[in-house]
Coordinates of C-alpha atoms in Angstrom, one line a residue:
Chain E
G94 CA 0.0 0.0 0.0
E95 CA 1.0 3.6 0.0
S96 CA 3.5 4.5 2.7
V97 CA 6.2 6.9 3.7
G98 CA 8.9 5.5 5.9
L99 CA 12.3 6.3 7.3
H100 CA 15.5 4.2 7.1
L101 CA 17.0 5.2 10.5
P102 CA 15.0 5.6 13.7
T103 CA 17.9 7.3 15.6
L104 CA 20.8 9.4 14.3
S105 CA 23.6 10.6 16.6
V106 CA 25.6 13.5 15.2
Q107 CA 28.5 15.4 16.5
E108 CA 27.9 19.1 16.9
G109 CA 29.2 20.9 13.9
D110 CA 28.9 17.9 11.6
N111 CA 26.3 17.6 8.8
S112 CA 23.2 15.4 9.3
I113 CA 21.4 13.4 6.7
I114 CA 18.0 12.0 7.3
N115 CA 16.5 9.7 4.8
C116 CA 13.0 8.8 3.8
A117 CA 11.5 6.4 1.3
Y118 CA 8.1 6.7 -0.2
S119 CA 6.1 4.2 -2.2
N120 CA 3.4 6.2 -3.9
S121 CA 4.7 7.3 -7.3
A122 CA 1.7 9.7 -7.6
S123 CA 2.9 11.8 -4.7
D124 CA 4.0 15.2 -5.9
Y125 CA 4.6 17.2 -2.7
F126 CA 7.0 16.4 0.1
I127 CA 7.6 18.1 3.4
W128 CA 9.9 17.8 6.3
Y129 CA 8.8 18.6 9.9
K130 CA 10.8 18.9 13.1
Q131 CA 9.2 18.0 16.4
E132 CA 10.8 19.0 19.6
S133 CA 9.8 17.4 22.9
G134 CA 6.5 18.6 24.1
K135 CA 5.7 20.6 21.0
G136 CA 3.8 20.2 17.8
P137 CA 5.5 19.5 14.4
Q138 CA 7.2 22.5 12.9
F139 CA 7.5 23.1 9.2
I140 CA 11.2 23.0 8.0
I141 CA 11.1 22.8 4.2
D142 CA 9.1 21.4 1.4
I143 CA 9.7 20.3 -2.2
R144 CA 7.5 19.6 -5.2
S145 CA 8.0 16.7 -7.6
N146 CA 9.1 19.1 -10.4
M147 CA 12.3 19.8 -8.4
D148 CA 15.1 17.6 -7.2
K149 CA 16.7 20.0 -4.7
R150 CA 15.7 22.8 -2.6
Q151 CA 17.7 24.8 -0.1
G152 CA 16.7 26.7 3.0
Q153 CA 18.7 28.1 5.9
R154 CA 21.2 25.3 6.8
V155 CA 18.8 22.7 5.4
T156 CA 18.6 21.1 2.0
V157 CA 16.0 18.7 0.7
L158 CA 16.8 16.3 -2.1
L159 CA 14.3 14.3 -4.0
N160 CA 15.1 11.3 -6.2
K161 CA 11.9 10.3 -7.9
T162 CA 13.6 7.4 -9.7
V163 CA 14.1 5.5 -6.5
K164 CA 11.4 7.3 -4.5
H165 CA 13.8 8.7 -2.0
L166 CA 13.8 11.9 0.0
S167 CA 16.5 13.2 2.2
L168 CA 17.0 16.2 4.6
Q169 CA 20.5 17.5 5.1
I170 CA 21.2 19.8 8.0
A171 CA 24.5 21.7 7.8
A172 CA 26.7 22.3 10.8
T173 CA 24.3 20.5 13.2
Q174 CA 23.6 22.4 16.4
P175 CA 22.2 21.3 19.8
G176 CA 19.0 23.0 18.9
D177 CA 18.6 20.6 16.0
S178 CA 18.0 17.7 18.4
A179 CA 14.4 16.6 17.7
V180 CA 12.4 14.0 15.8
Y181 CA 12.1 14.7 12.1
F182 CA 9.2 13.5 10.0
C183 CA 8.8 13.3 6.3
A184 CA 5.4 13.5 4.8
E185 CA 4.0 13.3 1.3
S186 CA 0.8 14.1 -0.5
K187 CA -0.8 14.4 -3.9
A188 CA -1.7 17.9 -4.8
A189 CA -5.3 17.3 -5.4
G190 CA -6.0 15.7 -2.0
N191 CA -4.0 18.0 0.3
K192 CA -3.8 15.1 2.8
L193 CA -0.4 14.4 4.2
T194 CA 0.9 10.9 4.9
F195 CA 3.6 10.9 7.6
G196 CA 6.5 8.6 8.1
G197 CA 7.4 7.2 11.5
G198 CA 10.0 9.8 12.3
T199 CA 13.8 9.8 13.0
R200 CA 15.3 11.1 16.2
V201 CA 18.4 13.2 15.8
L202 CA 20.6 13.5 18.9
V203 CA 23.4 16.1 18.7
K204 CA 26.4 15.3 20.8
P205 CA 28.4 18.3 22.2
Chain X
D193 CA 2.9 27.8 16.8
A194 CA 1.0 30.3 18.9
D195 CA -1.5 30.9 16.0
V196 CA -2.9 27.4 16.6
T197 CA -4.0 26.7 20.1
Q198 CA -5.3 23.5 21.7
T199 CA -7.2 23.0 25.0
P200 CA -6.7 21.3 27.2
R201 CA -3.0 20.5 27.0
N202 CA -3.3 17.5 29.2
R203 CA -6.3 15.4 30.1
I204 CA -6.8 12.3 32.2
T205 CA -10.2 10.6 31.8
K206 CA -11.8 7.2 32.5
T207 CA -13.0 4.6 30.2
G208 CA -16.5 5.4 28.9
K209 CA -16.4 9.1 29.5
R210 CA -17.1 11.6 26.8
I211 CA -14.5 14.2 26.3
M212 CA -13.9 17.1 23.9
L213 CA -10.6 18.5 22.7
E214 CA -10.7 22.0 21.2
C215 CA -8.6 23.7 18.6
S216 CA -8.6 27.4 17.7
Q217 CA -6.6 29.2 15.1
T218 CA -6.0 32.8 14.2
K219 CA -4.2 32.2 10.9
G220 CA -7.4 32.6 8.9
H221 CA -7.0 29.2 7.3
D222 CA -10.0 27.4 5.8
R223 CA -8.6 23.9 6.3
M224 CA -8.3 22.2 9.7
Y225 CA -7.2 18.7 10.7
W226 CA -7.0 16.4 13.7
Y227 CA -4.2 13.9 14.0
R228 CA -3.2 11.3 16.5
Q229 CA 0.4 10.5 17.4
D230 CA 1.4 7.3 19.2
P231 CA 4.9 6.6 20.6
G232 CA 7.3 5.7 17.8
L233 CA 4.7 6.3 15.1
G234 CA 4.0 9.1 12.8
L235 CA 0.9 11.2 12.8
R236 CA -2.3 9.6 11.6
L237 CA -5.2 11.6 10.3
I238 CA -8.5 11.3 12.2
Y239 CA -10.7 13.9 10.6
Y240 CA -10.3 17.0 8.4
S241 CA -12.4 19.9 7.3
F242 CA -11.9 22.1 4.3
D243 CA -14.4 24.7 5.4
V244 CA -17.2 25.2 7.9
K245 CA -19.7 23.0 5.9
D246 CA -17.2 20.3 5.1
I247 CA -16.2 17.3 7.3
N248 CA -14.3 14.3 6.1
K249 CA -13.1 11.1 7.7
G250 CA -9.4 10.4 7.9
E251 CA -7.7 7.0 8.2
I252 CA -8.7 6.4 11.8
S253 CA -12.0 8.1 12.4
D254 CA -13.7 5.2 14.3
G255 CA -14.5 6.2 17.9
Y256 CA -14.1 9.9 17.2
S257 CA -16.4 12.7 16.0
V258 CA -15.7 16.4 15.1
S259 CA -17.5 19.7 14.9
R260 CA -16.4 22.7 12.8
Q261 CA -18.2 25.5 14.8
A262 CA -16.6 28.3 12.8
Q263 CA -13.7 28.9 10.5
A264 CA -11.4 29.3 13.5
K265 CA -12.6 26.4 15.6
F266 CA -12.5 22.6 15.1
S267 CA -13.3 20.3 18.0
L268 CA -12.6 16.6 18.4
S269 CA -14.8 14.4 20.6
L270 CA -14.4 10.9 22.0
E271 CA -17.9 9.8 22.6
S272 CA -16.9 6.9 24.9
A273 CA -13.2 7.0 25.6
I274 CA -11.2 3.7 25.7
P275 CA -7.7 3.1 26.9
N276 CA -6.3 2.6 23.4
Q277 CA -7.2 6.2 22.6
T278 CA -4.4 7.2 24.9
A279 CA -2.2 9.3 22.7
L280 CA -1.0 12.8 21.7
Y281 CA -3.5 14.7 19.6
F282 CA -2.6 17.5 17.3
C283 CA -4.7 20.0 15.4
A284 CA -3.4 21.6 12.2
T285 CA -4.4 24.2 9.7
S286 CA -3.6 25.1 6.2
V287 CA -4.8 27.6 3.5
D288 CA -6.9 26.2 0.7
W289 CA -4.2 26.5 -1.9
D290 CA -1.1 25.6 0.0
E291 CA -0.3 22.2 1.4
T292 CA 1.9 23.3 4.3
Q293 CA 0.1 22.4 7.5
Y294 CA 0.7 24.4 10.8
F295 CA 0.4 22.4 14.0
G296 CA -0.8 23.3 17.4
P297 CA 1.1 22.3 20.6
G298 CA -0.8 19.1 21.1
T299 CA -3.1 17.6 23.8
R300 CA -1.8 14.7 25.8
L301 CA -4.7 12.3 26.6
L302 CA -4.6 9.4 29.1
V303 CA -7.6 7.1 29.2
L304 CA -7.6 4.9 32.3

């Protein structure tokens, strides 16, 4: 069935290093992808999104890469900081439906 | 996001009780959503509403009902709470032409 999932449940990163969080999706009709960050005790917070007509999009310290051939999405965080410690979710949707399907989440732990 | 508020933030109830979780938003968005989050899992959609006259079931609507009292208010009810409804509940909003969803801080519900 349609699903969005993550390869790594927990990622430990040294402060200052780059982080890469991966996500696989199975619905080839999906055309919108989004990354959320959820800190403890808070709701998910939008980080960055990308549409299927793009393969890369950059924000402030974050880059999202989309490989439609293998249905793979990744989030890169440059110079990871302690404040980046959180659970990260990818989600996907089809434009007409506007319903997001979320993956299970990856916890990022930043070591000082 | 302070533009989306949820009440209560925490709630303990007993099996069989009826409870209501409320969501209010000042973002002026037409679309509102209720999600459930369980430990180690992503968010699952319970119900969503594209405007005041529109209510749609999500993937896990059984045991829940909703009411869209106004554009800014969307409440979730558990008619007869059961222990497996213990979870973290999130409300979200989006504009009708943009798929980014903005989440409230969540309500932690414990059903004994």
